[in-house]
């Protein structure tokens, strides 16, 4: 993805946002405490994908990584950190599913 972002930055961003990020969010919703398994993904985002997307050679600092997490309406890229929000995703998913299961069971 980082190589593609050099020639096609918008296409690489859309692929990351609409495909890969949705896949890891699915894993977060279905596997308890899955965030620990995504350290490599976050490292690749900060050290390869985002620098390639922005056309810089150095790693993205923590400050700029936080800016990339912001929603687009606030000037960010809406690329969440895959290591930090897994517990919330799993908790909300189990809560929603428990309501559905209780409605089905009667």
GROMACS .gro file of N, CA, C and O in nm:
model
  424
    1UNK      N    1   0.081  -0.118   0.000
    1UNK     CA    2   0.000   0.000   0.000
    1UNK      C    3   0.087   0.126   0.000
    1UNK      O    4   0.051   0.223  -0.063
    2UNK      N    5   0.199   0.120   0.071
    2UNK     CA    6   0.288   0.237   0.077
    2UNK      C    7   0.349   0.266  -0.059
    2UNK      O    8   0.363   0.383  -0.097
    3UNK      N    9   0.382   0.161  -0.135
    3UNK     CA   10   0.437   0.184  -0.269
    3UNK      C   11   0.333   0.246  -0.361
    3UNK      O   12   0.364   0.332  -0.443
    4UNK      N   13   0.209   0.201  -0.350
    4UNK     CA   14   0.102   0.255  -0.435
    4UNK      C   15   0.073   0.401  -0.401
    4UNK      O   16   0.034   0.478  -0.489
    5UNK      N   17   0.092   0.439  -0.274
    5UNK     CA   18   0.057   0.575  -0.235
    5UNK      C   19   0.152   0.679  -0.293
    5UNK      O   20   0.119   0.797  -0.294
    6UNK      N   21   0.269   0.637  -0.341
    6UNK     CA   22   0.361   0.734  -0.402
    6UNK      C   23   0.307   0.784  -0.536
    6UNK      O   24   0.314   0.902  -0.565
    7UNK      N   25   0.249   0.694  -0.615
    7UNK     CA   26   0.195   0.733  -0.746
    7UNK      C   27   0.048   0.768  -0.740
    7UNK      O   28   0.000   0.853  -0.814
    8UNK      N   29  -0.027   0.699  -0.653
    8UNK     CA   30  -0.171   0.715  -0.646
    8UNK      C   31  -0.214   0.738  -0.501
    8UNK      O   32  -0.273   0.651  -0.438
    9UNK      N   33  -0.185   0.856  -0.445
    9UNK     CA   34  -0.211   0.878  -0.303
    9UNK      C   35  -0.359   0.869  -0.265
    9UNK      O   36  -0.394   0.811  -0.162
   10UNK      N   37  -0.446   0.925  -0.346
   10UNK     CA   38  -0.588   0.922  -0.310
   10UNK      C   39  -0.643   0.781  -0.318
   10UNK      O   40  -0.720   0.738  -0.232
   11UNK      N   41  -0.603   0.704  -0.417
   11UNK     CA   42  -0.648   0.566  -0.430
   11UNK      C   43  -0.598   0.482  -0.313
   11UNK      O   44  -0.673   0.401  -0.258
   12UNK      N   45  -0.474   0.501  -0.273
   12UNK     CA   46  -0.420   0.427  -0.159
   12UNK      C   47  -0.491   0.465  -0.030
   12UNK      O   48  -0.522   0.378   0.053
   13UNK      N   49  -0.520   0.594  -0.013
   13UNK     CA   50  -0.592   0.638   0.107
   13UNK      C   51  -0.732   0.578   0.112
   13UNK      O   52  -0.775   0.527   0.215
   14UNK      N   53  -0.803   0.579   0.001
   14UNK     CA   54  -0.939   0.523  -0.003
   14UNK      C   55  -0.936   0.373   0.022
   14UNK      O   56  -1.020   0.320   0.094
   15UNK      N   57  -0.837   0.305  -0.034
   15UNK     CA   58  -0.825   0.161  -0.008
   15UNK      C   59  -0.798   0.133   0.139
   15UNK      O   60  -0.856   0.042   0.198
   16UNK      N   61  -0.714   0.214   0.200
   16UNK     CA   62  -0.685   0.197   0.343
   16UNK      C   63  -0.808   0.226   0.426
   16UNK      O   64  -0.844   0.150   0.516
   17UNK      N   65  -0.876   0.334   0.396
   17UNK     CA   66  -0.991   0.378   0.475
   17UNK      C   67  -1.111   0.286   0.457
   17UNK      O   68  -1.176   0.249   0.554
   18UNK      N   69  -1.143   0.250   0.334
   18UNK     CA   70  -1.266   0.177   0.308
   18UNK      C   71  -1.251   0.026   0.310
   18UNK      O   72  -1.352  -0.044   0.317
   19UNK      N   73  -1.132  -0.025   0.305
   19UNK     CA   74  -1.115  -0.169   0.303
   19UNK      C   75  -1.038  -0.219   0.425
   19UNK      O   76  -1.095  -0.287   0.511
   20UNK      N   77  -0.912  -0.185   0.433
   20UNK     CA   78  -0.829  -0.240   0.540
   20UNK      C   79  -0.874  -0.197   0.679
   20UNK      O   80  -0.879  -0.278   0.771
   21UNK      N   81  -0.910  -0.071   0.693
   21UNK     CA   82  -0.955  -0.023   0.825
   21UNK      C   83  -1.085  -0.092   0.865
   21UNK      O   84  -1.103  -0.126   0.981
   22UNK      N   85  -1.175  -0.117   0.771
   22UNK     CA   86  -1.299  -0.187   0.803
   22UNK      C   87  -1.272  -0.333   0.841
   22UNK      O   88  -1.340  -0.389   0.928
   23UNK      N   89  -1.172  -0.394   0.779
   23UNK     CA   90  -1.138  -0.532   0.814
   23UNK      C   91  -1.083  -0.541   0.956
   23UNK      O   92  -1.121  -0.630   1.031
   24UNK      N   93  -0.995  -0.449   0.995
   24UNK     CA   94  -0.942  -0.460   1.130
   24UNK      C   95  -1.048  -0.418   1.233
   24UNK      O   96  -1.047  -0.467   1.345
   25UNK      N   97  -1.142  -0.333   1.196
   25UNK     CA   98  -1.250  -0.302   1.289
   25UNK      C   99  -1.342  -0.422   1.310
   25UNK      O  100  -1.395  -0.442   1.419
   26UNK      N  101  -1.361  -0.502   1.205
   26UNK     CA  102  -1.438  -0.626   1.221
   26UNK      C  103  -1.369  -0.719   1.321
   26UNK      O  104  -1.434  -0.777   1.408
   27UNK      N  105  -1.238  -0.732   1.310
   27UNK     CA  106  -1.164  -0.816   1.404
   27UNK      C  107  -1.177  -0.759   1.546
   27UNK      O  108  -1.197  -0.834   1.642
   28UNK      N  109  -1.172  -0.628   1.559
   28UNK     CA  110  -1.189  -0.566   1.691
   28UNK      C  111  -1.326  -0.597   1.751
   28UNK      O  112  -1.338  -0.617   1.871
   29UNK      N  113  -1.429  -0.599   1.666
   29UNK     CA  114  -1.563  -0.625   1.717
   29UNK      C  115  -1.585  -0.771   1.754
   29UNK      O  116  -1.672  -0.801   1.835
   30UNK      N  117  -1.508  -0.861   1.698
   30UNK     CA  118  -1.534  -1.004   1.720
   30UNK      C  119  -1.432  -1.074   1.809
   30UNK      O  120  -1.461  -1.183   1.859
   31UNK      N  121  -1.315  -1.015   1.830
   31UNK     CA  122  -1.211  -1.078   1.912
   31UNK      C  123  -1.181  -0.988   2.031
   31UNK      O  124  -1.148  -0.870   2.015
   32UNK      N  125  -1.192  -1.044   2.151
   32UNK     CA  126  -1.167  -0.967   2.271
   32UNK      C  127  -1.019  -0.927   2.280
   32UNK      O  128  -0.931  -1.010   2.262
   33UNK      N  129  -0.994  -0.800   2.306
   33UNK     CA  130  -0.860  -0.743   2.322
   33UNK      C  131  -0.768  -0.775   2.204
   33UNK      O  132  -0.656  -0.820   2.220
   34UNK      N  133  -0.818  -0.749   2.085
   34UNK     CA  134  -0.741  -0.776   1.963
   34UNK      C  135  -0.638  -0.667   1.934
   34UNK      O  136  -0.553  -0.685   1.847
   35UNK      N  137  -0.644  -0.556   2.005
   35UNK     CA  138  -0.553  -0.445   1.977
   35UNK      C  139  -0.407  -0.479   1.991
   35UNK      O  140  -0.323  -0.422   1.922
   36UNK      N  141  -0.375  -0.574   2.078
   36UNK     CA  142  -0.235  -0.610   2.097
   36UNK      C  143  -0.175  -0.677   1.974
   36UNK      O  144  -0.054  -0.675   1.956
   37UNK      N  145  -0.259  -0.732   1.890
   37UNK     CA  146  -0.211  -0.799   1.769
   37UNK      C  147  -0.187  -0.702   1.654
   37UNK      O  148  -0.136  -0.742   1.549
   38UNK      N  149  -0.222  -0.576   1.672
   38UNK     CA  150  -0.213  -0.477   1.564
   38UNK      C  151  -0.097  -0.380   1.582
   38UNK      O  152  -0.094  -0.276   1.517
   39UNK      N  153  -0.001  -0.413   1.666
   39UNK     CA  154   0.115  -0.325   1.683
   39UNK      C  155   0.192  -0.309   1.553
   39UNK      O  156   0.237  -0.200   1.519
   40UNK      N  157   0.208  -0.417   1.479
   40UNK     CA  158   0.279  -0.411   1.351
   40UNK      C  159   0.206  -0.326   1.248
   40UNK      O  160   0.268  -0.257   1.167
   41UNK      N  161   0.074  -0.332   1.250
   41UNK     CA  162  -0.006  -0.251   1.157
   41UNK      C  163   0.012  -0.103   1.187
   41UNK      O  164   0.033  -0.022   1.096
   42UNK      N  165   0.006  -0.068   1.315
   42UNK     CA  166   0.025   0.072   1.353
   42UNK      C  167   0.166   0.119   1.319
   42UNK      O  168   0.186   0.231   1.271
   43UNK      N  169   0.264   0.034   1.342
   43UNK     CA  170   0.402   0.068   1.307
   43UNK      C  171   0.417   0.093   1.157
   43UNK      O  172   0.482   0.188   1.113
   44UNK      N  173   0.354   0.008   1.076
   44UNK     CA  174   0.360   0.024   0.931
   44UNK      C  175   0.287   0.151   0.886
   44UNK      O  176   0.333   0.220   0.794
   45UNK      N  177   0.176   0.183   0.951
   45UNK     CA  178   0.105   0.307   0.918
   45UNK      C  179   0.193   0.429   0.945
   45UNK      O  180   0.205   0.518   0.861
   46UNK      N  181   0.253   0.433   1.064
   46UNK     CA  182   0.330   0.550   1.104
   46UNK      C  183   0.464   0.561   1.033
   46UNK      O  184   0.512   0.671   1.007
   47UNK      N  185   0.527   0.447   1.003
   47UNK     CA  186   0.662   0.455   0.947
   47UNK      C  187   0.669   0.434   0.796
   47UNK      O  188   0.769   0.470   0.735
   48UNK      N  189   0.564   0.378   0.735
   48UNK     CA  190   0.569   0.353   0.591
   48UNK      C  191   0.455   0.419   0.514
   48UNK      O  192   0.479   0.494   0.420
   49UNK      N  193   0.331   0.389   0.553
   49UNK     CA  194   0.217   0.436   0.473
   49UNK      C  195   0.201   0.588   0.477
   49UNK      O  196   0.195   0.653   0.373
   50UNK      N  197   0.191   0.644   0.596
   50UNK     CA  198   0.168   0.789   0.606
   50UNK      C  199   0.283   0.872   0.549
   50UNK      O  200   0.258   0.969   0.477
   51UNK      N  201   0.412   0.839   0.577
   51UNK     CA  202   0.519   0.915   0.512
   51UNK      C  203   0.514   0.906   0.359
   51UNK      O  204   0.537   1.005   0.290
   52UNK      N  205   0.481   0.787   0.308
   52UNK     CA  206   0.471   0.773   0.164
   52UNK      C  207   0.353   0.852   0.108
   52UNK      O  208   0.362   0.913   0.002
   53UNK      N  209   0.243   0.853   0.182
   53UNK     CA  210   0.124   0.927   0.140
   53UNK      C  211   0.152   1.077   0.136
   53UNK      O  212   0.109   1.146   0.044
   54UNK      N  213   0.226   1.127   0.235
   54UNK     CA  214   0.257   1.269   0.242
   54UNK      C  215   0.380   1.309   0.162
   54UNK      O  216   0.411   1.426   0.150
   55UNK      N  217   0.455   1.210   0.112
   55UNK     CA  218   0.573   1.239   0.032
   55UNK      C  219   0.692   1.285   0.114
   55UNK      O  220   0.773   1.364   0.067
   56UNK      N  221   0.706   1.235   0.236
   56UNK     CA  222   0.821   1.268   0.321
   56UNK      C  223   0.901   1.142   0.346
   56UNK      O  224   0.850   1.031   0.335
   57UNK      N  225   1.029   1.158   0.382
   57UNK     CA  226   1.116   1.043   0.401
   57UNK      C  227   1.124   0.995   0.545
   57UNK      O  228   1.160   0.883   0.571
   58UNK      N  229   1.093   1.081   0.640
   58UNK     CA  230   1.107   1.042   0.780
   58UNK      C  231   0.976   0.984   0.835
   58UNK      O  232   0.870   0.998   0.775
   59UNK      N  233   0.987   0.920   0.951
   59UNK     CA  234   0.869   0.865   1.018
   59UNK      C  235   0.776   0.979   1.060
   59UNK      O  236   0.820   1.089   1.089
   60UNK      N  237   0.649   0.947   1.064
   60UNK     CA  238   0.550   1.043   1.111
   60UNK      C  239   0.558   1.048   1.264
   60UNK      O  240   0.553   0.946   1.331
   61UNK      N  241   0.572   1.167   1.318
   61UNK     CA  242   0.581   1.180   1.463
   61UNK      C  243   0.445   1.156   1.527
   61UNK      O  244   0.343   1.154   1.459
   62UNK      N  245   0.447   1.138   1.656
   62UNK     CA  246   0.325   1.113   1.733
   62UNK      C  247   0.223   1.223   1.710
   62UNK      O  248   0.104   1.198   1.698
   63UNK      N  249   0.269   1.346   1.703
   63UNK     CA  250   0.180   1.460   1.684
   63UNK      C  251   0.104   1.450   1.552
   63UNK      O  252  -0.017   1.467   1.547
   64UNK      N  253   0.174   1.417   1.445
   64UNK     CA  254   0.110   1.407   1.314
   64UNK      C  255   0.024   1.281   1.304
   64UNK      O  256  -0.076   1.281   1.234
   65UNK      N  257   0.062   1.177   1.375
   65UNK     CA  258  -0.020   1.056   1.375
   65UNK      C  259  -0.154   1.084   1.443
   65UNK      O  260  -0.258   1.037   1.398
   66UNK      N  261  -0.151   1.162   1.550
   66UNK     CA  262  -0.275   1.201   1.618
   66UNK      C  263  -0.363   1.287   1.525
   66UNK      O  264  -0.485   1.275   1.527
   67UNK      N  265  -0.301   1.372   1.446
   67UNK     CA  266  -0.377   1.453   1.351
   67UNK      C  267  -0.442   1.365   1.244
   67UNK      O  268  -0.554   1.393   1.200
   68UNK      N  269  -0.373   1.260   1.201
   68UNK     CA  270  -0.429   1.170   1.101
   68UNK      C  271  -0.548   1.092   1.156
   68UNK      O  272  -0.634   1.048   1.080
   69UNK      N  273  -0.557   1.077   1.289
   69UNK     CA  274  -0.670   1.007   1.350
   69UNK      C  275  -0.795   1.093   1.355
   69UNK      O  276  -0.905   1.039   1.368
   70UNK      N  277  -0.782   1.224   1.347
   70UNK     CA  278  -0.898   1.312   1.355
   70UNK      C  279  -0.994   1.286   1.239
   70UNK      O  280  -0.952   1.244   1.131
   71UNK      N  281  -1.123   1.312   1.260
   71UNK     CA  282  -1.219   1.300   1.150
   71UNK      C  283  -1.185   1.398   1.038
   71UNK      O  284  -1.121   1.502   1.061
   72UNK      N  285  -1.230   1.368   0.919
   72UNK     CA  286  -1.203   1.454   0.804
   72UNK      C  287  -1.260   1.593   0.825
   72UNK      O  288  -1.198   1.693   0.787
   73UNK      N  289  -1.375   1.604   0.888
   73UNK     CA  290  -1.436   1.735   0.910
   73UNK      C  291  -1.354   1.824   1.003
   73UNK      O  292  -1.375   1.944   1.010
   74UNK      N  293  -1.258   1.762   1.076
   74UNK     CA  294  -1.168   1.839   1.163
   74UNK      C  295  -1.028   1.849   1.105
   74UNK      O  296  -0.933   1.881   1.176
   75UNK      N  297  -1.012   1.816   0.978
   75UNK     CA  298  -0.884   1.830   0.911
   75UNK      C  299  -0.795   1.707   0.918
   75UNK      O  300  -0.679   1.713   0.880
   76UNK      N  301  -0.847   1.595   0.966
   76UNK     CA  302  -0.768   1.473   0.975
   76UNK      C  303  -0.795   1.380   0.858
   76UNK      O  304  -0.860   1.418   0.760
   77UNK      N  305  -0.744   1.258   0.870
   77UNK     CA  306  -0.766   1.157   0.767
   77UNK      C  307  -0.861   1.047   0.811
   77UNK      O  308  -0.894   0.959   0.733
   78UNK      N  309  -0.901   1.050   0.936
   78UNK     CA  310  -0.992   0.951   0.993
   78UNK      C  311  -0.934   0.810   0.986
   78UNK      O  312  -1.005   0.713   0.964
   79UNK      N  313  -0.801   0.801   1.005
   79UNK     CA  314  -0.734   0.670   1.010
   79UNK      C  315  -0.706   0.639   1.157
   79UNK      O  316  -0.608   0.684   1.215
   80UNK      N  317  -0.794   0.561   1.217
   80UNK     CA  318  -0.782   0.534   1.359
   80UNK      C  319  -0.662   0.445   1.390
   80UNK      O  320  -0.613   0.372   1.304
   81UNK      N  321  -0.616   0.454   1.512
   81UNK     CA  322  -0.506   0.371   1.559
   81UNK      C  323  -0.561   0.233   1.590
   81UNK      O  324  -0.647   0.219   1.678
   82UNK      N  325  -0.516   0.128   1.523
   82UNK     CA  326  -0.574  -0.004   1.543
   82UNK      C  327  -0.540  -0.068   1.677
   82UNK      O  328  -0.596  -0.171   1.712
   83UNK      N  329  -0.449  -0.006   1.753
   83UNK     CA  330  -0.412  -0.066   1.881
   83UNK      C  331  -0.491  -0.009   1.999
   83UNK      O  332  -0.488  -0.067   2.107
   84UNK      N  333  -0.561   0.102   1.979
   84UNK     CA  334  -0.619   0.171   2.094
   84UNK      C  335  -0.769   0.151   2.113
   84UNK      O  336  -0.817   0.162   2.224
   85UNK      N  337  -0.844   0.124   2.010
   85UNK     CA  338  -0.989   0.123   2.024
   85UNK      C  339  -1.053  -0.015   2.020
   85UNK      O  340  -1.173  -0.028   2.005
   86UNK      N  341  -0.975  -0.121   2.036
   86UNK     CA  342  -1.031  -0.255   2.024
   86UNK      C  343  -1.124  -0.291   2.139
   86UNK      O  344  -1.226  -0.356   2.118
   87UNK      N  345  -1.092  -0.248   2.259
   87UNK     CA  346  -1.177  -0.281   2.374
   87UNK      C  347  -1.315  -0.217   2.362
   87UNK      O  348  -1.415  -0.281   2.390
   88UNK      N  349  -1.318  -0.091   2.319
   88UNK     CA  350  -1.446  -0.023   2.302
   88UNK      C  351  -1.529  -0.088   2.192
   88UNK      O  352  -1.651  -0.102   2.205
   89UNK      N  353  -1.465  -0.125   2.081
   89UNK     CA  354  -1.536  -0.190   1.971
   89UNK      C  355  -1.596  -0.324   2.015
   89UNK      O  356  -1.711  -0.354   1.985
   90UNK      N  357  -1.518  -0.402   2.088
   90UNK     CA  358  -1.566  -0.532   2.134
   90UNK      C  359  -1.680  -0.515   2.234
   90UNK      O  360  -1.782  -0.584   2.227
   91UNK      N  361  -1.665  -0.421   2.325
   91UNK     CA  362  -1.768  -0.398   2.427
   91UNK      C  363  -1.899  -0.353   2.364
   91UNK      O  364  -2.006  -0.404   2.398
   92UNK      N  365  -1.893  -0.259   2.271
   92UNK     CA  366  -2.016  -0.212   2.207
   92UNK      C  367  -2.078  -0.321   2.120
   92UNK      O  368  -2.201  -0.335   2.116
   93UNK      N  369  -1.997  -0.401   2.054
   93UNK     CA  370  -2.050  -0.509   1.973
   93UNK      C  371  -2.122  -0.614   2.057
   93UNK      O  372  -2.231  -0.659   2.021
   94UNK      N  373  -2.063  -0.652   2.169
   94UNK     CA  374  -2.129  -0.751   2.255
   94UNK      C  375  -2.256  -0.693   2.317
   94UNK      O  376  -2.355  -0.766   2.335
   95UNK      N  377  -2.258  -0.565   2.347
   95UNK     CA  378  -2.378  -0.502   2.400
   95UNK      C  379  -2.490  -0.504   2.297
   95UNK      O  380  -2.604  -0.542   2.328
   96UNK      N  381  -2.460  -0.464   2.174
   96UNK     CA  382  -2.562  -0.463   2.069
   96UNK      C  383  -2.611  -0.605   2.040
   96UNK      O  384  -2.731  -0.627   2.022
   97UNK      N  385  -2.520  -0.698   2.034
   97UNK     CA  386  -2.560  -0.837   2.006
   97UNK      C  387  -2.643  -0.896   2.120
   97UNK      O  388  -2.734  -0.976   2.095
   98UNK      N  389  -2.615  -0.858   2.243
   98UNK     CA  390  -2.694  -0.911   2.355
   98UNK      C  391  -2.838  -0.861   2.348
   98UNK      O  392  -2.930  -0.936   2.379
   99UNK      N  393  -2.858  -0.737   2.304
   99UNK     CA  394  -2.995  -0.686   2.287
   99UNK      C  395  -3.067  -0.763   2.177
   99UNK      O  396  -3.185  -0.796   2.191
  100UNK      N  397  -2.998  -0.790   2.068
  100UNK     CA  398  -3.060  -0.865   1.959
  100UNK      C  399  -3.092  -1.009   2.002
  100UNK      O  400  -3.199  -1.061   1.972
  101UNK      N  401  -3.000  -1.071   2.073
  101UNK     CA  402  -3.024  -1.208   2.120
  101UNK      C  403  -3.140  -1.215   2.217
  101UNK      O  404  -3.223  -1.308   2.209
  102UNK      N  405  -3.152  -1.119   2.304
  102UNK     CA  406  -3.264  -1.122   2.399
  102UNK      C  407  -3.396  -1.097   2.327
  102UNK      O  408  -3.498  -1.154   2.363
  103UNK      N  409  -3.397  -1.016   2.223
  103UNK     CA  410  -3.519  -0.993   2.145
  103UNK      C  411  -3.558  -1.117   2.067
  103UNK      O  412  -3.677  -1.150   2.054
  104UNK      N  413  -3.459  -1.188   2.015
  104UNK     CA  414  -3.489  -1.310   1.940
  104UNK      C  415  -3.540  -1.420   2.032
  104UNK      O  416  -3.635  -1.492   2.000
  105UNK      N  417  -3.479  -1.432   2.150
  105UNK     CA  418  -3.517  -1.536   2.244
  105UNK      C  419  -3.651  -1.508   2.311
  105UNK      O  420  -3.717  -1.597   2.360
  106UNK      N  421  -3.690  -1.384   2.312
  106UNK     CA  422  -3.821  -1.349   2.366
  106UNK      C  423  -3.826  -1.317   2.507
  106UNK      O  424  -3.796  -1.322   2.608
   0.00000   0.00000   0.00000
